[in-house]
Coordinates of C-alpha atoms and ligand atoms in Angstrom, one line a residue:
Chain A
M1 CA 20.5 -13.6 -20.8
R2 CA 18.0 -14.1 -23.8
F3 CA 14.4 -15.0 -23.4
K4 CA 11.8 -15.5 -26.7
G5 CA 8.1 -15.4 -26.4
K6 CA 4.9 -14.6 -27.6
V7 CA 3.5 -11.3 -26.4
F8 CA 0.6 -11.0 -23.9
K9 CA -0.5 -7.3 -23.9
Y10 CA -2.5 -5.5 -21.5
G11 CA -2.5 -1.8 -20.2
D12 CA -2.2 0.8 -17.9
N13 CA -2.2 0.1 -14.0
V14 CA -2.4 -3.6 -13.8
D15 CA -2.4 -3.9 -10.4
T16 CA -1.5 -6.5 -8.2
D17 CA -4.9 -7.4 -7.2
V18 CA -5.9 -8.5 -10.9
I19 CA -2.3 -10.0 -11.2
I20 CA -2.9 -11.9 -7.8
P21 CA -6.4 -11.7 -5.8
A22 CA -6.2 -11.2 -2.1
R23 CA -8.5 -14.4 -2.1
Y24 CA -6.0 -16.6 -3.5
L25 CA -3.4 -15.2 -0.4
N26 CA -4.3 -18.2 2.3
S27 CA -1.1 -19.8 0.2
S28 CA 2.2 -19.0 -0.3
D29 CA 3.2 -21.9 -2.8
P30 CA 4.4 -20.2 -5.7
E31 CA 3.1 -23.4 -8.3
E32 CA -0.5 -23.0 -6.5
L33 CA -0.4 -19.0 -6.8
A34 CA 0.8 -19.6 -10.7
T35 CA -3.0 -21.8 -11.3
H36 CA -4.6 -18.1 -10.7
C37 CA -2.0 -15.7 -12.3
M38 CA -3.7 -12.8 -14.2
E39 CA -7.1 -14.5 -13.3
D40 CA -9.1 -11.4 -12.8
L41 CA -7.8 -9.1 -15.4
D42 CA -7.4 -12.4 -18.3
S43 CA -9.4 -15.5 -17.1
S44 CA -7.7 -17.7 -19.6
F45 CA -4.4 -16.2 -19.4
T46 CA -3.0 -19.4 -17.8
E47 CA -4.4 -21.7 -20.4
R48 CA -2.4 -20.3 -22.8
V49 CA 0.8 -19.2 -21.3
E50 CA 4.1 -20.8 -22.6
K51 CA 7.2 -21.1 -20.9
G52 CA 9.5 -17.9 -22.1
D53 CA 6.1 -15.7 -22.7
I54 CA 6.5 -12.2 -22.4
I55 CA 3.7 -9.6 -21.1
V56 CA 4.0 -6.5 -22.8
A57 CA 2.0 -3.3 -20.6
G58 CA 1.4 0.6 -19.8
K59 CA 1.6 2.8 -17.1
N60 CA 2.3 1.5 -13.5
F61 CA 2.5 -1.8 -13.6
G62 CA 2.3 -4.1 -11.1
S63 CA 0.1 -1.0 -8.6
G64 CA -1.1 -1.5 -5.8
S65 CA -0.6 -3.8 -2.8
S66 CA 3.0 -5.2 -2.0
R67 CA 2.3 -8.5 -2.5
E68 CA 5.3 -10.6 -3.7
H69 CA 3.2 -13.3 -5.0
A70 CA 2.2 -11.4 -7.4
P71 CA 6.0 -11.4 -9.5
L72 CA 6.4 -14.7 -8.0
A73 CA 3.1 -15.6 -9.6
I74 CA 4.3 -14.0 -12.9
K75 CA 7.4 -16.3 -12.9
T76 CA 6.0 -19.3 -12.0
A77 CA 3.2 -18.9 -14.7
G78 CA 5.9 -19.4 -16.9
I79 CA 7.1 -15.6 -17.9
S80 CA 10.5 -14.9 -19.2
C81 CA 10.6 -10.8 -18.3
V82 CA 7.9 -8.2 -18.3
I83 CA 7.9 -5.1 -20.6
A84 CA 6.1 -1.7 -19.2
E85 CA 6.3 2.0 -19.8
S86 CA 6.9 2.1 -16.0
F87 CA 6.1 -0.3 -12.7
A88 CA 4.8 0.8 -9.3
R89 CA 7.6 0.8 -7.4
I90 CA 6.7 -1.5 -5.1
F91 CA 6.4 -3.8 -7.4
Y92 CA 9.9 -3.0 -9.5
R93 CA 12.2 -3.5 -6.2
N94 CA 10.3 -7.2 -5.6
A95 CA 11.1 -8.3 -9.0
I96 CA 14.5 -7.3 -8.9
N97 CA 14.6 -8.6 -5.5
I98 CA 13.2 -12.0 -6.1
G99 CA 14.7 -12.1 -10.2
L100 CA 11.8 -11.5 -12.1
P101 CA 13.3 -10.1 -16.0
I102 CA 11.8 -6.4 -16.0
L103 CA 12.5 -3.7 -18.8
I104 CA 11.1 -0.2 -19.2
S105 CA 10.7 1.1 -22.5
K106 CA 7.4 3.4 -23.1
E107 CA 7.8 2.9 -27.2
A108 CA 8.3 -0.7 -27.1
A109 CA 4.8 -0.7 -24.7
V110 CA 3.7 1.4 -27.3
N111 CA 3.8 -0.5 -30.4
I112 CA 4.2 -3.9 -29.8
E113 CA 1.0 -6.2 -29.9
E114 CA -0.6 -8.9 -28.5
G115 CA 0.9 -12.1 -29.4
T116 CA 3.9 -11.0 -31.2
C117 CA 7.2 -12.9 -31.0
L118 CA 9.7 -11.3 -29.3
E119 CA 13.5 -11.4 -28.9
V120 CA 15.0 -9.9 -25.4
D121 CA 18.8 -9.8 -24.6
L122 CA 18.9 -8.4 -21.4
E123 CA 22.5 -7.3 -21.4
Q124 CA 21.6 -5.1 -24.1
G125 CA 18.1 -4.4 -22.9
T126 CA 17.5 -4.4 -26.6
I127 CA 13.4 -5.8 -27.4
K128 CA 12.9 -7.3 -30.9
D129 CA 9.5 -7.5 -32.4
L130 CA 10.6 -10.6 -34.4
D131 CA 6.5 -10.5 -36.3
H132 CA 7.5 -6.9 -37.7
N133 CA 11.9 -6.6 -37.5
Q134 CA 11.5 -3.7 -35.1
T135 CA 14.5 -3.3 -32.7
Y136 CA 13.8 -1.1 -29.4
T137 CA 16.4 -0.1 -26.1
A138 CA 15.1 -0.1 -22.6
E139 CA 16.8 2.2 -19.9
P140 CA 19.4 0.4 -18.2
F141 CA 19.6 -0.3 -14.7
P142 CA 21.2 1.3 -12.2
E143 CA 24.5 -0.8 -11.3
F144 CA 23.8 -1.3 -8.2
M145 CA 20.4 -2.8 -9.0
Q146 CA 23.3 -5.0 -11.6
E147 CA 24.4 -6.6 -9.1
I148 CA 21.2 -8.0 -7.6
I149 CA 20.6 -9.2 -10.6
K150 CA 23.7 -10.6 -11.7
A151 CA 23.4 -12.6 -7.6
G152 CA 20.4 -13.8 -8.4
G153 CA 17.8 -11.5 -6.8
L154 CA 18.3 -9.6 -3.1
I155 CA 18.9 -12.8 -1.0
E156 CA 22.1 -14.6 -3.1
K157 CA 23.7 -11.5 -2.7
I158 CA 22.9 -10.9 1.0
K159 CA 24.3 -14.4 1.4
G160 CA 27.8 -13.5 -0.4
E161 CA 28.1 -10.4 2.2
V162 CA 26.8 -11.9 5.6
G163 CA 28.9 -14.7 4.7
R164 CA 32.2 -12.9 4.0
Chain B
M1 CA 21.3 23.9 -1.0
G2 CA 19.0 22.5 1.1
M3 CA 17.5 19.1 1.9
T4 CA 13.9 18.2 2.5
M5 CA 12.6 15.8 5.1
V6 CA 13.2 12.5 3.8
E7 CA 16.7 13.1 2.2
K8 CA 17.6 14.1 5.7
I9 CA 15.8 11.3 6.9
I10 CA 17.7 8.3 4.4
A11 CA 21.4 10.7 5.4
A12 CA 20.8 10.7 9.0
H13 CA 20.9 6.7 8.4
T14 CA 24.3 6.1 6.4
D15 CA 27.6 7.1 6.7
E16 CA 26.9 10.1 3.8
D17 CA 26.0 14.1 5.5
R18 CA 23.9 14.2 2.5
V19 CA 22.1 12.9 -0.1
R20 CA 20.5 13.5 -3.7
P21 CA 17.3 12.0 -5.7
G22 CA 18.6 9.0 -7.1
Q23 CA 21.2 8.5 -5.5
I24 CA 21.1 4.7 -4.3
V25 CA 22.0 4.1 -0.5
N26 CA 22.1 1.5 1.6
A27 CA 20.6 2.4 5.4
R28 CA 19.6 1.3 8.7
V29 CA 15.9 0.7 9.2
D30 CA 14.6 1.3 12.8
I31 CA 11.4 -1.0 12.6
V32 CA 10.7 -4.1 10.1
L33 CA 7.1 -4.9 9.4
G34 CA 5.3 -7.8 8.7
N35 CA 1.5 -9.4 8.4
D36 CA 0.2 -13.0 7.6
V37 CA 0.5 -12.6 3.7
T38 CA 3.4 -11.2 3.4
T39 CA 5.0 -12.8 7.2
P40 CA 5.7 -16.3 5.3
V41 CA 7.4 -15.5 2.0
A42 CA 9.8 -13.8 3.8
V43 CA 10.6 -16.5 6.8
K44 CA 11.1 -18.8 4.2
E45 CA 13.3 -16.4 2.6
F46 CA 14.9 -15.0 5.9
N47 CA 16.0 -18.7 6.0
K48 CA 18.1 -18.8 3.0
I49 CA 20.2 -16.2 4.6
G50 CA 22.1 -18.4 6.5
V51 CA 22.0 -15.8 9.9
N52 CA 20.6 -17.4 12.4
R53 CA 18.6 -14.6 14.6
V54 CA 16.7 -11.4 13.3
F55 CA 19.0 -8.0 13.5
D56 CA 17.2 -6.8 16.6
R57 CA 14.0 -8.9 18.0
E58 CA 12.3 -5.3 19.6
R59 CA 13.0 -3.6 15.7
V60 CA 10.6 -6.5 13.8
V61 CA 7.1 -6.1 14.1
I62 CA 4.5 -8.7 13.2
V63 CA 0.8 -7.9 13.0
P64 CA -1.3 -10.8 11.5
D65 CA -4.1 -8.8 10.5
H66 CA -4.9 -9.9 7.2
F67 CA -6.7 -13.4 7.3
T68 CA -7.0 -13.3 11.1
P69 CA -8.9 -14.5 13.5
N70 CA -8.1 -17.6 11.4
K71 CA -10.4 -17.3 8.2
D72 CA -10.3 -21.2 7.1
I73 CA -7.1 -23.5 6.6
S74 CA -4.9 -22.6 4.5
S75 CA -4.6 -19.1 6.5
A76 CA -4.8 -20.8 9.9
E77 CA -1.6 -22.5 8.5
Q78 CA 0.1 -19.2 7.8
A79 CA -0.9 -17.6 11.3
L80 CA 0.7 -20.5 12.3
L81 CA 3.7 -20.7 10.3
V82 CA 4.2 -17.0 11.4
R83 CA 3.7 -17.0 14.8
K84 CA 6.4 -19.8 15.2
F85 CA 8.7 -17.6 13.8
A86 CA 7.7 -14.9 16.0
R87 CA 8.2 -16.9 18.7
E88 CA 11.4 -18.7 18.1
Q89 CA 13.0 -15.0 17.2
E90 CA 11.2 -14.0 20.4
I91 CA 9.9 -11.4 18.7
T92 CA 9.0 -8.4 21.5
N93 CA 6.5 -6.8 19.0
Y94 CA 3.9 -10.3 18.1
F95 CA 0.6 -8.8 18.5
E96 CA -2.0 -12.2 18.5
V97 CA -5.6 -12.4 18.1
G98 CA -6.7 -10.3 21.4
E99 CA -4.3 -8.1 21.1
M100 CA -3.9 -7.3 17.6
G101 CA -5.2 -4.5 15.3
I102 CA -4.8 -3.5 11.8
E103 CA -0.8 -3.1 12.0
H104 CA -1.2 0.4 10.6
C105 CA -3.6 1.7 13.2
L106 CA -1.4 -0.1 16.2
L107 CA 1.8 1.0 15.4
P108 CA 1.3 4.6 16.6
E109 CA -1.2 3.8 19.0
K110 CA 1.7 1.7 20.4
G111 CA 4.8 4.6 19.8
L112 CA 6.1 1.7 17.8
A113 CA 6.5 4.4 15.0
L114 CA 8.2 7.3 15.6
P115 CA 9.7 11.1 13.9
G116 CA 12.9 10.2 11.8
E117 CA 13.1 7.1 11.5
I118 CA 13.1 4.5 9.0
I119 CA 10.1 2.1 8.6
V120 CA 10.4 -0.7 6.2
G121 CA 6.7 -2.4 6.2
A122 CA 5.9 -5.9 3.9
D123 CA 2.5 -3.9 3.5
S124 CA 1.9 -1.0 1.1
H125 CA -0.1 1.3 3.5
T126 CA 3.3 1.4 5.5
C127 CA 3.5 4.8 4.0
T128 CA 1.2 5.8 7.0
Y129 CA 3.5 7.0 9.4
G130 CA 4.5 9.4 7.1
A131 CA 2.1 11.2 9.6
L132 CA 4.7 10.8 11.8
G133 CA 7.5 12.9 10.4
A134 CA 9.0 8.6 9.7
F135 CA 10.4 8.1 6.0
A136 CA 8.1 5.0 6.3
T137 CA 7.4 2.9 3.0
G138 CA 6.1 -0.5 1.7
V139 CA 8.5 -2.8 0.6
G140 CA 8.1 -6.6 -0.2
S141 CA 8.7 -9.8 1.1
T142 CA 12.1 -10.3 0.0
D143 CA 12.7 -7.2 1.4
M144 CA 11.4 -7.3 4.8
A145 CA 14.0 -11.0 5.3
A146 CA 16.7 -9.2 3.9
A147 CA 15.7 -6.1 6.7
M148 CA 15.1 -8.6 9.5
A149 CA 18.6 -10.5 8.5
T150 CA 20.5 -7.3 8.2
G151 CA 19.5 -3.9 9.7
Q152 CA 19.8 -2.5 6.6
L153 CA 18.2 -2.1 3.0
W154 CA 18.5 -0.3 -0.1
F155 CA 16.8 2.2 -1.2
R156 CA 16.8 5.3 -4.4
V157 CA 16.6 8.4 -2.3
P158 CA 13.5 9.5 -4.1
P159 CA 12.8 13.3 -5.5
T160 CA 10.4 15.2 -3.5
I161 CA 6.8 16.9 -4.8
K162 CA 5.6 19.4 -2.3
F163 CA 1.5 19.8 -1.5
I164 CA 1.0 23.2 0.5
Y165 CA -3.2 22.8 1.7
S166 CA -4.9 26.5 2.2
G167 CA -7.7 27.5 4.1
R168 CA -10.2 26.0 6.0
L169 CA -12.0 22.6 5.4
N170 CA -15.7 23.0 4.6
P171 CA -18.3 20.8 7.1
W172 CA -17.8 17.6 6.8
V173 CA -14.4 17.5 4.3
S174 CA -12.6 15.0 5.9
G175 CA -8.5 14.4 5.6
K176 CA -10.0 11.8 3.5
D177 CA -11.1 13.7 1.1
L178 CA -7.6 15.7 0.6
I179 CA -6.2 13.0 -0.1
L180 CA -9.1 11.4 -2.6
Y181 CA -9.2 14.9 -4.0
T182 CA -5.3 14.8 -5.3
I183 CA -5.2 11.7 -6.1
G184 CA -8.3 12.9 -8.4
D185 CA -5.8 15.7 -9.8
I186 CA -2.5 14.0 -10.3
G187 CA -3.7 10.5 -10.6
V188 CA -2.6 7.0 -9.6
D189 CA 1.1 7.2 -11.0
G190 CA 1.1 11.4 -10.3
A191 CA 3.5 10.6 -7.2
L192 CA 5.4 7.4 -9.0
Y193 CA 8.4 7.3 -6.9
R194 CA 8.0 9.8 -5.2
A195 CA 7.8 11.4 -2.1
M196 CA 4.7 13.6 -0.9
E197 CA 5.4 16.0 1.6
F198 CA 1.7 17.5 2.7
S199 CA 2.2 21.1 4.7
G200 CA -0.2 24.0 5.4
E201 CA -2.4 25.5 7.3
A202 CA -5.0 22.6 6.7
I203 CA -2.1 20.0 7.7
S204 CA -1.5 21.8 10.8
N205 CA -4.8 22.0 11.4
L206 CA -5.8 18.7 10.9
S207 CA -6.5 16.5 13.7
M208 CA -2.8 13.0 13.4
D209 CA -6.3 10.4 12.7
G210 CA -7.3 12.9 9.6
R211 CA -2.9 12.8 8.6
M212 CA -2.7 9.3 9.2
T213 CA -5.3 8.5 6.5
M214 CA -4.0 10.9 4.2
S215 CA -0.2 9.4 4.3
N216 CA -2.0 6.1 4.1
M217 CA -2.5 6.7 1.0
A218 CA 0.3 7.9 -0.5
I219 CA 1.2 5.2 -2.3
E220 CA -2.4 5.3 -4.1
A221 CA -0.9 8.3 -5.9
G222 CA 2.2 6.1 -6.7
G223 CA 3.8 7.9 -3.7
K224 CA 7.3 5.9 -1.8
C225 CA 6.2 7.9 1.3
G226 CA 3.5 10.8 2.3
L227 CA 4.9 12.9 4.9
I228 CA 4.2 15.5 7.6
A229 CA 6.4 17.3 9.4
C230 CA 6.2 16.5 13.2
D231 CA 4.2 19.6 15.4
E232 CA 3.4 20.2 18.4
K233 CA 0.0 18.1 18.0
T234 CA 2.3 15.1 16.9
R235 CA 4.7 15.8 20.2
E236 CA 1.9 15.2 22.3
Y237 CA 0.0 12.1 20.6
L238 CA 3.6 10.3 21.1
K239 CA 3.8 11.9 24.7
D240 CA 2.4 8.8 26.4
R241 CA 3.3 6.2 23.8
A242 CA 7.0 7.0 22.3
V243 CA 8.9 3.6 23.0
R244 CA 12.2 5.4 22.2
E245 CA 13.6 8.5 22.0
Y246 CA 13.9 10.5 18.6
T247 CA 14.5 13.1 16.0
A248 CA 12.4 15.1 14.1
Y249 CA 13.2 16.5 11.1
E250 CA 11.8 19.1 8.5
S251 CA 12.6 20.1 5.2
D252 CA 15.2 23.4 4.8
P253 CA 13.5 26.2 3.3
D254 CA 15.7 26.0 0.5
A255 CA 14.9 22.6 -0.2
E256 CA 14.6 21.6 -4.0
Y257 CA 11.6 20.0 -4.5
E258 CA 10.7 18.5 -7.9
K259 CA 6.9 20.4 -7.7
I260 CA 5.4 22.8 -5.6
I261 CA 1.1 21.9 -5.9
E262 CA -1.2 23.6 -3.9
Y263 CA -4.9 23.8 -3.3
D264 CA -7.4 26.2 -1.7
V265 CA -9.4 23.8 0.9
S266 CA -12.2 25.6 1.3
E267 CA -12.7 24.6 -2.3
I268 CA -13.1 20.8 -1.9
E269 CA -16.6 19.3 -0.5
P270 CA -16.6 15.8 0.5
Q271 CA -15.0 12.9 -2.7
V272 CA -16.2 9.9 -3.7
A273 CA -13.5 7.6 -6.0
F274 CA -15.5 5.4 -8.7
P275 CA -14.7 2.2 -9.8
H276 CA -11.9 0.9 -10.4
L277 CA -9.3 3.4 -9.7
P278 CA -8.6 5.3 -6.4
E279 CA -8.1 8.6 -8.5
N280 CA -11.9 8.8 -10.4
T281 CA -12.7 10.9 -7.9
R282 CA -15.9 13.5 -8.3
P283 CA -17.5 15.4 -5.6
V284 CA -20.2 14.0 -3.5
S285 CA -22.8 16.1 -5.0
Q286 CA -21.8 14.1 -8.3
A287 CA -22.0 11.1 -6.7
S288 CA -25.3 11.1 -5.7
H289 CA -28.4 8.0 -6.1
V290 CA -25.6 5.2 -7.4
K291 CA -27.4 2.4 -5.0
I292 CA -25.3 0.7 -2.9
D293 CA -26.2 -3.2 -1.4
Q294 CA -23.2 -2.8 1.3
A295 CA -20.9 0.2 3.2
V296 CA -17.9 -0.5 4.9
I297 CA -16.6 1.7 7.6
G298 CA -13.2 1.0 8.8
S299 CA -9.0 -0.2 7.5
C300 CA -6.2 1.2 8.2
T301 CA -7.3 4.2 6.3
N302 CA -10.3 5.2 8.5
G303 CA -10.3 2.9 11.7
R304 CA -9.8 5.4 13.3
I305 CA -11.3 6.9 16.8
E306 CA -12.3 9.9 14.7
D307 CA -13.6 8.1 12.0
L308 CA -15.8 5.9 14.4
R309 CA -17.0 9.1 16.0
I310 CA -18.2 10.7 12.5
A311 CA -19.8 7.6 11.7
A312 CA -21.7 7.3 14.5
E313 CA -22.2 11.3 14.6
V314 CA -24.0 10.7 11.1
L315 CA -25.6 7.1 12.2
K316 CA -27.6 8.6 16.1
N317 CA -30.4 8.2 15.9
N318 CA -30.9 7.2 12.2
H319 CA -31.5 3.3 10.8
V320 CA -29.4 1.9 7.9
H321 CA -31.2 1.0 4.7
P322 CA -33.1 -2.4 4.8
D323 CA -31.4 -3.0 1.1
V324 CA -28.5 -2.3 2.8
R325 CA -25.8 -4.5 5.3
C326 CA -23.6 -1.9 6.9
L327 CA -20.0 -2.9 8.8
V328 CA -18.0 -0.8 10.7
F329 CA -14.3 -2.3 11.9
P330 CA -12.8 -0.6 14.3
G331 CA -8.9 -0.4 13.9
T332 CA -7.8 -1.6 17.4
Q333 CA -8.6 -3.1 20.6
A334 CA -8.1 0.4 22.5
I335 CA -10.1 1.6 19.4
Y336 CA -12.6 -1.1 20.3
K337 CA -12.7 -0.2 23.8
Q338 CA -12.9 3.5 23.6
A339 CA -15.9 3.5 21.3
I340 CA -17.8 1.3 23.8
K341 CA -17.0 3.5 26.6
E342 CA -18.1 6.6 23.9
G343 CA -21.1 5.3 23.3
L344 CA -20.5 4.8 19.9
I345 CA -21.2 1.0 19.4
D346 CA -24.5 1.2 20.9
I347 CA -25.5 4.0 18.7
F348 CA -24.1 1.5 15.7
I349 CA -26.0 -1.7 16.6
D350 CA -29.0 0.5 17.4
A351 CA -28.8 1.1 14.2
G352 CA -28.8 -1.9 12.5
V353 CA -24.6 -2.0 11.9
A354 CA -22.4 -5.4 12.6
V355 CA -19.8 -4.9 14.4
S356 CA -16.5 -6.3 14.3
T357 CA -13.3 -7.0 16.2
P358 CA -10.6 -5.6 14.5
T359 CA -9.4 -7.1 10.5
C360 CA -8.5 -6.1 7.1
G361 CA -11.4 -8.3 6.4
P362 CA -13.1 -7.1 4.1
C363 CA -11.0 -4.3 3.0
L364 CA -9.2 -6.5 0.6
G365 CA -12.1 -9.0 -0.2
G366 CA -10.9 -11.2 3.0
H367 CA -13.3 -12.6 4.7
M368 CA -16.1 -10.5 6.6
G369 CA -18.1 -9.3 4.2
I370 CA -17.5 -10.5 0.6
L371 CA -19.5 -8.7 -2.3
A372 CA -21.3 -10.9 -4.8
K373 CA -21.4 -10.3 -8.7
G374 CA -22.7 -7.2 -9.5
E375 CA -22.5 -5.9 -5.8
R376 CA -21.4 -2.3 -5.2
A377 CA -20.1 -1.1 -1.6
I378 CA -19.1 2.3 -0.5
S379 CA -16.3 2.2 1.9
T380 CA -14.1 3.9 3.9
T381 CA -11.1 2.0 2.7
N382 CA -8.5 2.7 0.1
R383 CA -8.4 0.8 -3.6
N384 CA -11.4 0.3 -5.6
F385 CA -9.2 -1.8 -7.6
V386 CA -11.4 -4.6 -10.0
G387 CA -12.2 -7.4 -7.8
R388 CA -10.7 -6.1 -4.6
M389 CA -13.5 -6.6 -2.0
G390 CA -14.9 -10.1 -3.9
H391 CA -15.9 -10.9 -7.7
P392 CA -15.0 -9.3 -10.2
E393 CA -18.0 -7.9 -11.0
S394 CA -18.6 -6.6 -8.4
E395 CA -17.4 -2.5 -7.4
V396 CA -16.6 -0.3 -4.6
Y397 CA -16.1 3.4 -4.3
L398 CA -14.6 5.0 -1.9
A399 CA -15.3 7.8 0.4
S400 CA -15.0 9.2 4.0
P401 CA -16.5 7.8 7.2
A402 CA -19.8 10.6 7.2
V403 CA -19.8 10.2 3.4
A404 CA -20.1 6.0 4.1
A405 CA -22.5 6.4 7.2
A406 CA -24.8 8.4 5.3
S407 CA -25.1 6.8 2.1
A408 CA -26.1 2.9 4.6
I409 CA -28.8 5.2 5.8
K410 CA -29.9 6.3 2.3
G411 CA -29.1 3.1 0.4
Y412 CA -27.3 5.0 -2.6
I413 CA -24.5 7.2 -2.4
T414 CA -25.5 10.5 -0.3
H415 CA -24.0 13.6 1.4
P416 CA -24.1 13.7 5.2
E417 CA -25.7 16.8 5.1
E418 CA -28.9 15.0 3.8
V419 CA -29.0 13.0 6.8
V420 CA -27.6 15.3 9.6
R421 CA -29.1 19.1 9.8
Ligands
SF4_1 S1 -7.4 -2.8 5.9 FE1 -6.8 -3.1 4.2 S2 -5.2 -1.8 2.7 FE2 -4.7 -1.5 5.4 S3 -3.3 -3.5 5.8 FE3 -5.5 -4.1 5.9 S4 -5.8 -4.9 3.9 FE4 -4.1 -3.5 3.8

């Protein structure tokens, strides 16, 4: 899988409460959730985001609540991939389980700037900064997680197994 | 080389004799938990899997606690969806309004979370049950769906950081202060992907309620779980509650820890975490005179009977400051009833406190105590993120029930000793 898009850059500890505030959790409709994505951190996010865009953030992205509404909102808003220095563990699981591509790269997280145009190759784990002609390599996923990603998420993977 | 507690528990739920940090395993789970926010998404995913029934109707626990009693029409519809699923699946442990409490107060009280078990919950504070010696961890809704369908889930075996708390607690210092102090020390990602193991004299002396407060906030340091070994106190607590037999595990003396961190608790005073991260902690003596508009006492962190007793001790023969709204949320119906029996609710009402039926309420900015722009709350809850309790420009300061109650009386953040002599 390859993606190309412009960067939305955020700092450390972006928590799931700012990704999708609890006041909107009385709905679980992804389209509805997406209209409030990042609202408390970046109020113009939903107006500016275009299909394929990429979030680049610092440490501990997705910390806090287990709400899967957070990666769902990001994915439905059109974000193709999240790159961070590290991810909070429940967010990490959720992203893999629902098929929101994530990549871990400290270098990329530190160097890439807001608005930059990136090209990401998920299989290779490469992140190409097209504006500065710079390439970063992300940490590879353990094989087990790659299987989930390849199956298209945890539910698809299990479906195959329980159906056997 | 021995194994840590979490490694032993995970190994016991697989076909392996031993597991190692970093290894990915499929393990059997003992309890799968969901609430009214996370279960609707899980039900949607569950229906895609193609199995008709949950793996064990007695081991799926569903507690509508976040937006219940229903706060508006959309939450009513979510609660209805969850209720229907629970009925169709004949879930034994579905707790309706009137029976329910905040999930992490309720499960231990009902004896549903036991030592040596693996408990997964679609709620990040599932780590609370680590206080009972269980490997309990928060997951997402898709994980909940998968676990409900198969009775199993994938885990990456975490490395363990051991925390040793030695010495005796100062007056007014509680489990909440120890965990805030710890998070202040290691940071909100200080235990990322790690198991935290709490031990030492101060932990042995802590009540079960205080231990649960500590394990509850393991996630606030990024931890996967916050374990405390099962001891006499645990067994006593579970004596008339445990719904199943259980096996307790302890770390081997030669277990391999990633790190060992030691604290002398006699040096710790009551703590306050400033906005907007739980790691922004300061001793209360350096936090005084921050004016507050609201004080919240309750939640899965501090809504247990011991918490209410301490708050009542401070509020007795005192009155909430005229500029402050003080709200108390007992964690469960049983805690509520016990508080009535002990006269705590009388003390609260006489002091001008609003007491609510059990609910998550304001803790997540859900309902019953939302903050306006620019308002400030002191709260016994666990998160003070931007917008957590209402308007994105409101502020939450985290503290113990004693500090929250004292602050409610004075109108600004206050050390309890200034109110109770
Ligand atoms: S009380 Fe707060 S932290 Fe605890 S489960 Fe409810 S919303 Fe979550």
